[in-house]
Amino acid sequence: EPTVTDADLVLGYLNPDYFLGGEMQLDLAGATSAIQRGVAEPLNVSAPEAARGVYEVVNENMANAAGVKAAEKGVDLRDYTLLAFGGAAPAHAWDVARRLYMRRVMVPPAAGVLSALGCLLSPLSFDFVFGYLHELDHVRWDRVNSAYADLERQGRRWLAEAGAGDEIGVHRLADMRYLGQRYEVSFPLPTSGPLGAEHLPAIKETFYEAYRQQYGREIHEVPVEAVSWRLTVVGPRPFAGEWSPRLIGNEGGTSGSGGAGPKGRRPVYFPGAGGYLDCAVYDRRALAPGVRLDGPAIVEDRESTTVVPPDAWADVDELNSLVIELGR
C-alpha cells in the first residue's frame, strides 16, 4: 500500500540513498510503483500529481487539527512560530505553516530524535491527580490539603528512591469549570502552602483568566465548580549546564565562513511551482550559525530532512536551529 513516505520520495523531498544517514536504502522505484497503482491509476493522474495529492491531504489534515486545537485554546497561530520535529515533520512543516497563516518555522538540531533527547534532558517527575467534585465556594479545604500532603509525601519518597536528591520542586494545579459545563480548564493554584477560604478570590480570578484565555469571556454570575486537583513533584535536571549543540555532536560548520556549499542537487516537486525545480541539497551538520539558505533548498540530517520552499529562506541561528521565513 502507498505511504506518505512513498509520496515524499516521489516528490524528491527524501533521498533514497541517505535515509538514516545512508544506513537504510529506500526503494524509489517501488515507491513510485505503489503511488502509481494505489493512487494515480484510480484517479487517472500521473504519479507525481498523485504524490502531490497525498502530500497536500496529510498537510491539510495536520493543519486542520492544529487549527482546531488553537481555536479551543483561544490562540491566534499567526503570532507563533511552528516548531517542526520528528523524522517527517521538517519535510512537511512549511506547507502546514502556510495553511495556518504562520510566517516562521523552526527546526531544532537533532529534530528527528528531539523527543528522545527531551526525555534524556528532562528532570524526573511524577504527576498525581485526585478527584473532588464540589462547588468551589463550599470546598472542604482540610480535605484538599490532606490529599495534597499525602501525594507530595509519596512523590518525594519516589524521587528519593530514584536518587533525585533534595532539589525537589512541587507544582499544584486545579481543573475547574462553570457549574453545568462538561469541560474544565486547568490553571496553577496561587500558593504552595495550605489552601483555605482566604485564597478563594485569587483562585477564582486565576480561573477567570484561564477561562477567558481559552473562550474569550468570563461569567461571574455562574458558580465555579472544582473537578480535580493536580500535583507534580519534580526532581533536578539531569543536565544542569547550558544547552549546546555539542551535546548531540551537532556543532555545525565554522561560524562566519558562510558554511559549506551544496553537497548536491536534485529535482524537487513544489505544488506552487507546478512541477519539479532544480534544488540545492545541503548537509545540516556542515551549516554554521549565521548561514542563510535561499529556497528552494533541501537540508539533510541523519534522522530528518528539511524542505525550504521557493520564496522562502532559512537562517541558522546561534543554537544551530534552522529558522525558515516564509514569503507570501
Tab-separated table of C-alpha atoms in Angstrom:
chain	number	residue	atom	x	y	z
A	1	GLU	CA	0.000	0.000	0.000
A	2	PRO	CA	1.283	3.534	-0.737
A	3	THR	CA	2.505	5.574	2.217
A	4	VAL	CA	3.299	9.216	2.931
A	5	THR	CA	6.995	8.314	2.804
A	6	ASP	CA	6.437	6.948	-0.712
A	7	ALA	CA	4.890	10.276	-1.709
A	8	ASP	CA	7.800	12.214	-0.190
A	9	LEU	CA	10.224	10.056	-2.171
A	10	VAL	CA	8.389	10.585	-5.461
A	11	LEU	CA	8.304	14.348	-4.860
A	12	GLY	CA	12.066	14.415	-4.255
A	13	TYR	CA	11.887	15.540	-0.641
A	14	LEU	CA	13.713	12.441	0.581
A	15	ASN	CA	16.965	10.994	-0.706
A	16	PRO	CA	16.578	7.204	-1.077
A	17	ASP	CA	20.322	6.797	-0.563
A	18	TYR	CA	20.540	8.926	2.610
A	19	PHE	CA	17.753	7.609	4.835
A	20	LEU	CA	19.117	7.286	8.407
A	21	GLY	CA	22.300	8.876	7.149
A	22	GLY	CA	22.665	6.239	4.445
A	23	GLU	CA	22.292	3.235	6.744
A	24	MET	CA	18.941	2.308	5.210
A	25	GLN	CA	18.187	2.298	1.498
A	26	LEU	CA	14.728	3.281	0.277
A	27	ASP	CA	13.237	1.870	-2.915
A	28	LEU	CA	12.320	4.840	-5.119
A	29	ALA	CA	11.098	2.614	-7.939
A	30	GLY	CA	8.935	0.650	-5.523
A	31	ALA	CA	7.558	3.851	-4.002
A	32	THR	CA	6.709	5.221	-7.439
A	33	SER	CA	5.018	1.952	-8.380
A	34	ALA	CA	2.957	1.956	-5.164
A	35	ILE	CA	1.800	5.537	-5.757
A	36	GLN	CA	1.061	4.744	-9.401
A	37	ARG	CA	-1.028	1.648	-8.652
A	38	GLY	CA	-2.690	2.771	-5.449
A	39	VAL	CA	-3.420	6.443	-6.171
A	40	ALA	CA	-2.528	7.634	-9.672
A	41	GLU	CA	-4.317	4.984	-11.757
A	42	PRO	CA	-7.641	5.121	-9.853
A	43	LEU	CA	-7.634	8.922	-10.226
A	44	ASN	CA	-6.276	8.903	-13.789
A	45	VAL	CA	-3.378	11.223	-12.947
A	46	SER	CA	0.414	10.941	-13.077
A	47	ALA	CA	2.454	9.553	-10.196
A	48	PRO	CA	3.888	12.999	-9.287
A	49	GLU	CA	0.391	14.508	-9.269
A	50	ALA	CA	-0.851	11.667	-7.090
A	51	ALA	CA	2.095	12.080	-4.706
A	52	ARG	CA	1.374	15.799	-4.545
A	53	GLY	CA	-2.218	14.982	-3.613
A	54	VAL	CA	-1.091	12.674	-0.809
A	55	TYR	CA	1.295	15.349	0.463
A	56	GLU	CA	-1.377	18.052	0.420
A	57	VAL	CA	-4.040	15.891	2.061
A	58	VAL	CA	-1.853	14.910	5.021
A	59	ASN	CA	-0.686	18.512	5.431
A	60	GLU	CA	-4.263	19.774	5.352
A	61	ASN	CA	-5.228	17.197	7.974
A	62	MET	CA	-2.394	18.302	10.257
A	63	ALA	CA	-3.210	21.977	9.742
A	64	ASN	CA	-6.892	21.376	10.474
A	65	ALA	CA	-6.067	19.507	13.682
A	66	ALA	CA	-3.727	22.275	14.834
A	67	GLY	CA	-6.285	24.922	13.925
A	68	VAL	CA	-8.996	23.207	15.959
A	69	LYS	CA	-6.721	22.918	18.999
A	70	ALA	CA	-5.689	26.565	18.661
A	71	ALA	CA	-9.321	27.655	18.485
A	72	GLU	CA	-10.134	25.594	21.579
A	73	LYS	CA	-7.312	27.342	23.434
A	74	GLY	CA	-8.160	30.803	22.113
A	75	VAL	CA	-4.764	31.109	20.409
A	76	ASP	CA	-4.013	33.048	17.216
A	77	LEU	CA	-1.386	30.899	15.493
A	78	ARG	CA	-0.251	33.815	13.336
A	79	ASP	CA	1.543	35.118	16.426
A	80	TYR	CA	3.592	31.932	16.816
A	81	THR	CA	6.451	30.005	15.224
A	82	LEU	CA	5.801	26.419	14.139
A	83	LEU	CA	8.303	24.045	15.765
A	84	ALA	CA	8.999	21.077	13.477
A	85	PHE	CA	10.457	17.902	14.953
A	86	GLY	CA	10.262	14.194	14.356
A	87	GLY	CA	11.502	12.315	11.346
A	88	ALA	CA	8.868	13.568	8.886
A	89	ALA	CA	7.698	16.952	10.186
A	90	PRO	CA	10.577	19.088	8.810
A	91	ALA	CA	9.663	17.963	5.281
A	92	HIS	CA	6.032	18.995	5.747
A	93	ALA	CA	6.212	21.935	8.153
A	94	TRP	CA	6.499	24.747	5.605
A	95	ASP	CA	3.239	23.748	3.897
A	96	VAL	CA	1.421	23.175	7.192
A	97	ALA	CA	2.579	26.607	8.397
A	98	ARG	CA	1.309	28.346	5.275
A	99	ARG	CA	-2.075	26.684	5.641
A	100	LEU	CA	-2.207	28.084	9.178
A	101	TYR	CA	-1.040	31.554	8.019
A	102	MET	CA	2.110	31.206	10.107
A	103	ARG	CA	5.180	33.010	8.825
A	104	ARG	CA	8.002	31.150	10.533
A	105	VAL	CA	9.132	27.545	11.062
A	106	MET	CA	11.909	26.445	13.425
A	107	VAL	CA	13.675	23.101	13.001
A	108	PRO	CA	15.936	22.402	16.012
A	109	PRO	CA	19.130	20.355	15.903
A	110	ALA	CA	18.526	16.600	16.062
A	111	ALA	CA	14.902	17.248	15.095
A	112	GLY	CA	14.335	13.611	14.210
A	113	VAL	CA	15.114	12.449	17.744
A	114	LEU	CA	14.063	15.553	19.666
A	115	SER	CA	11.510	13.707	21.803
A	116	ALA	CA	14.124	11.175	22.894
A	117	LEU	CA	16.599	13.982	23.551
A	118	GLY	CA	13.991	15.812	25.607
A	119	CYS	CA	13.407	12.686	27.651
A	120	LEU	CA	17.128	12.441	28.419
A	121	LEU	CA	17.433	16.121	29.384
A	122	SER	CA	14.168	16.425	31.320
A	123	PRO	CA	14.023	16.076	35.096
A	124	LEU	CA	12.402	13.048	36.638
A	125	SER	CA	8.877	13.904	37.758
A	126	PHE	CA	5.680	12.306	38.997
A	127	ASP	CA	2.187	13.599	38.244
A	128	PHE	CA	-0.741	12.982	40.568
A	129	VAL	CA	-4.418	13.848	40.347
A	130	PHE	CA	-7.283	13.334	42.767
A	131	GLY	CA	-10.939	13.939	42.101
A	132	TYR	CA	-13.042	16.106	44.377
A	133	LEU	CA	-16.129	17.419	42.585
A	134	HIS	CA	-17.633	20.305	44.521
A	135	GLU	CA	-18.732	23.915	44.179
A	136	LEU	CA	-15.647	25.999	44.843
A	137	ASP	CA	-17.363	28.211	47.427
A	138	HIS	CA	-18.166	25.158	49.552
A	139	VAL	CA	-14.982	23.103	49.177
A	140	ARG	CA	-13.674	21.456	52.346
A	141	TRP	CA	-10.133	22.779	52.338
A	142	ASP	CA	-8.980	20.337	55.005
A	143	ARG	CA	-9.785	17.511	52.589
A	144	VAL	CA	-7.888	19.197	49.744
A	145	ASN	CA	-4.857	19.985	51.916
A	146	SER	CA	-4.745	16.457	53.325
A	147	ALA	CA	-4.824	14.908	49.853
A	148	TYR	CA	-2.112	17.268	48.599
A	149	ALA	CA	0.098	16.489	51.599
A	150	ASP	CA	-0.264	12.726	51.099
A	151	LEU	CA	0.540	12.949	47.383
A	152	GLU	CA	3.516	15.237	47.964
A	153	ARG	CA	4.981	12.831	50.520
A	154	GLN	CA	4.539	9.955	48.097
A	155	GLY	CA	6.137	11.906	45.244
A	156	ARG	CA	9.098	12.957	47.376
A	157	ARG	CA	9.581	9.364	48.514
A	158	TRP	CA	9.579	8.072	44.940
A	159	LEU	CA	12.051	10.740	43.845
A	160	ALA	CA	14.326	9.924	46.784
A	161	GLU	CA	14.213	6.234	45.880
A	162	ALA	CA	15.228	7.211	42.341
A	163	GLY	CA	18.233	9.145	43.700
A	164	ALA	CA	16.909	12.608	42.837
A	165	GLY	CA	18.423	14.330	45.890
A	166	ASP	CA	16.932	17.235	47.819
A	167	GLU	CA	16.367	19.722	44.972
A	168	ILE	CA	12.695	18.953	44.517
A	169	GLY	CA	10.010	21.244	43.149
A	170	VAL	CA	6.277	20.945	43.724
A	171	HIS	CA	3.629	22.393	41.403
A	172	ARG	CA	-0.103	22.369	42.071
A	173	LEU	CA	-2.913	22.912	39.589
A	174	ALA	CA	-6.676	22.544	39.560
A	175	ASP	CA	-9.248	21.633	36.912
A	176	MET	CA	-12.403	23.720	37.215
A	177	ARG	CA	-15.420	24.783	35.187
A	178	TYR	CA	-18.630	26.706	35.485
A	179	LEU	CA	-21.428	24.736	37.127
A	180	GLY	CA	-23.288	22.715	34.496
A	181	GLN	CA	-20.444	22.565	31.973
A	182	ARG	CA	-18.852	19.349	30.714
A	183	TYR	CA	-15.309	20.614	30.089
A	184	GLU	CA	-12.913	22.183	32.525
A	185	VAL	CA	-9.804	24.352	32.287
A	186	SER	CA	-6.545	23.777	34.158
A	187	PHE	CA	-4.664	26.531	35.950
A	188	PRO	CA	-1.994	26.854	38.674
A	189	LEU	CA	-3.075	27.430	42.252
A	190	PRO	CA	-1.890	30.694	43.821
A	191	THR	CA	0.013	29.268	46.792
A	192	SER	CA	2.268	26.334	47.611
A	193	GLY	CA	1.113	26.324	51.235
A	194	PRO	CA	-2.143	25.161	52.789
A	195	LEU	CA	-5.231	26.358	50.961
A	196	GLY	CA	-8.188	27.991	52.655
A	197	ALA	CA	-11.173	30.258	52.180
A	198	GLU	CA	-8.853	33.267	52.164
A	199	HIS	CA	-7.475	32.057	48.829
A	200	LEU	CA	-10.876	31.930	47.115
A	201	PRO	CA	-10.631	35.380	45.448
A	202	ALA	CA	-7.204	34.582	43.966
A	203	ILE	CA	-8.295	31.106	42.837
A	204	LYS	CA	-11.408	32.485	41.164
A	205	GLU	CA	-9.507	35.260	39.422
A	206	THR	CA	-6.942	32.772	38.109
A	207	PHE	CA	-9.769	30.557	36.848
A	208	TYR	CA	-11.487	33.524	35.180
A	209	GLU	CA	-8.263	34.461	33.418
A	210	ALA	CA	-7.645	30.888	32.228
A	211	TYR	CA	-11.238	30.599	31.016
A	212	ARG	CA	-11.071	33.984	29.290
A	213	GLN	CA	-7.843	32.993	27.559
A	214	GLN	CA	-9.475	29.851	26.196
A	215	TYR	CA	-13.010	31.021	25.448
A	216	GLY	CA	-12.774	34.816	25.198
A	217	ARG	CA	-15.171	35.606	28.032
A	218	GLU	CA	-15.894	35.067	31.723
A	219	ILE	CA	-19.175	34.571	33.602
A	220	HIS	CA	-19.165	35.855	37.174
A	221	GLU	CA	-22.862	35.089	37.733
A	222	VAL	CA	-22.406	31.294	37.480
A	223	PRO	CA	-20.793	29.339	40.352
A	224	VAL	CA	-17.378	27.770	39.765
A	225	GLU	CA	-17.111	24.010	40.211
A	226	ALA	CA	-13.880	22.248	41.154
A	227	VAL	CA	-13.441	18.907	39.399
A	228	SER	CA	-9.936	17.622	40.127
A	229	TRP	CA	-6.728	18.701	41.803
A	230	ARG	CA	-3.273	18.048	40.372
A	231	LEU	CA	0.215	17.882	41.807
A	232	THR	CA	3.575	17.426	40.088
A	233	VAL	CA	6.742	16.623	42.014
A	234	VAL	CA	9.891	17.417	40.013
A	235	GLY	CA	13.496	16.468	40.643
A	236	PRO	CA	16.612	18.331	39.450
A	237	ARG	CA	17.570	18.401	35.794
A	238	PRO	CA	19.939	15.546	34.885
A	239	PHE	CA	21.991	18.031	32.885
A	240	ALA	CA	22.476	21.294	34.769
A	241	GLY	CA	24.673	23.116	32.251
A	242	GLU	CA	23.764	25.388	29.383
A	243	TRP	CA	22.267	23.773	26.281
A	244	SER	CA	24.688	23.400	23.398
A	245	PRO	CA	24.520	21.537	20.076
A	246	ARG	CA	27.784	19.919	21.170
A	247	LEU	CA	25.710	17.712	23.463
A	248	ILE	CA	24.471	15.887	20.382
A	249	GLY	CA	27.565	16.261	18.241
A	250	ASN	CA	25.998	18.949	16.051
A	251	GLU	CA	28.385	21.885	16.204
A	252	GLY	CA	27.840	22.881	12.571
A	253	GLY	CA	30.446	24.453	10.333
A	254	THR	CA	32.759	27.359	11.056
A	255	SER	CA	30.843	30.467	12.073
A	256	GLY	CA	31.313	33.378	9.727
A	257	SER	CA	32.654	31.217	6.922
A	258	GLY	CA	29.326	31.143	5.112
A	259	GLY	CA	29.053	27.430	5.777
A	260	ALA	CA	29.506	24.610	3.369
A	261	GLY	CA	28.151	24.787	-0.146
A	262	PRO	CA	25.588	22.357	-1.523
A	263	LYS	CA	26.566	18.719	-1.379
A	264	GLY	CA	24.463	18.062	-4.458
A	265	ARG	CA	21.337	18.933	-6.397
A	266	ARG	CA	18.146	17.091	-7.320
A	267	PRO	CA	14.715	17.811	-8.789
A	268	VAL	CA	12.103	18.530	-6.112
A	269	TYR	CA	8.372	18.976	-6.669
A	270	PHE	CA	6.688	22.113	-5.312
A	271	PRO	CA	2.918	22.428	-5.806
A	272	GLY	CA	3.035	26.201	-6.228
A	273	ALA	CA	5.640	25.888	-8.978
A	274	GLY	CA	3.527	23.374	-10.860
A	275	GLY	CA	6.278	20.801	-11.110
A	276	TYR	CA	9.870	19.917	-10.281
A	277	LEU	CA	12.528	22.555	-9.599
A	278	ASP	CA	16.292	22.073	-9.570
A	279	CYS	CA	17.082	22.231	-5.874
A	280	ALA	CA	20.324	22.589	-3.905
A	281	VAL	CA	20.868	19.952	-1.211
A	282	TYR	CA	22.826	20.803	1.961
A	283	ASP	CA	24.329	18.773	4.796
A	284	ARG	CA	22.700	20.000	8.009
A	285	ARG	CA	25.784	19.373	10.139
A	286	ALA	CA	28.009	21.430	7.861
A	287	LEU	CA	25.938	24.606	8.263
A	288	ALA	CA	27.313	27.224	10.633
A	289	PRO	CA	25.402	29.795	12.689
A	290	GLY	CA	24.778	32.859	10.555
A	291	VAL	CA	24.376	30.950	7.298
A	292	ARG	CA	21.376	31.818	5.134
A	293	LEU	CA	19.955	29.437	2.533
A	294	ASP	CA	17.637	30.741	-0.151
A	295	GLY	CA	14.795	28.493	-1.221
A	296	PRO	CA	14.181	26.205	-2.837
A	297	ALA	CA	16.571	24.079	-0.814
A	298	ILE	CA	16.768	20.711	0.888
A	299	VAL	CA	18.682	20.288	4.162
A	300	GLU	CA	19.515	16.682	5.012
A	301	ASP	CA	20.244	15.449	8.513
A	302	ARG	CA	20.717	11.875	9.627
A	303	GLU	CA	17.237	11.498	11.098
A	304	SER	CA	15.201	14.070	9.168
A	305	THR	CA	15.072	16.203	6.025
A	306	THR	CA	14.028	19.859	5.972
A	307	VAL	CA	12.336	21.407	2.944
A	308	VAL	CA	12.765	25.141	2.275
A	309	PRO	CA	10.263	26.159	-0.435
A	310	PRO	CA	10.676	28.796	-3.144
A	311	ASP	CA	10.096	32.381	-1.972
A	312	ALA	CA	11.433	31.459	1.467
A	313	TRP	CA	14.805	31.376	3.166
A	314	ALA	CA	16.358	29.617	6.153
A	315	ASP	CA	18.795	31.080	8.672
A	316	VAL	CA	20.963	29.021	11.013
A	317	ASP	CA	20.711	30.595	14.470
A	318	GLU	CA	23.245	30.547	17.304
A	319	LEU	CA	21.996	27.158	18.568
A	320	ASN	CA	22.134	25.620	15.088
A	321	SER	CA	18.369	25.669	14.647
A	322	LEU	CA	17.077	26.260	11.134
A	323	VAL	CA	14.652	29.188	11.118
A	324	ILE	CA	12.587	29.281	7.926
A	325	GLU	CA	10.953	32.579	6.979
A	326	LEU	CA	8.035	32.039	4.624
A	327	GLY	CA	7.273	34.626	1.967
A	328	ARG	CA	3.805	35.447	0.712
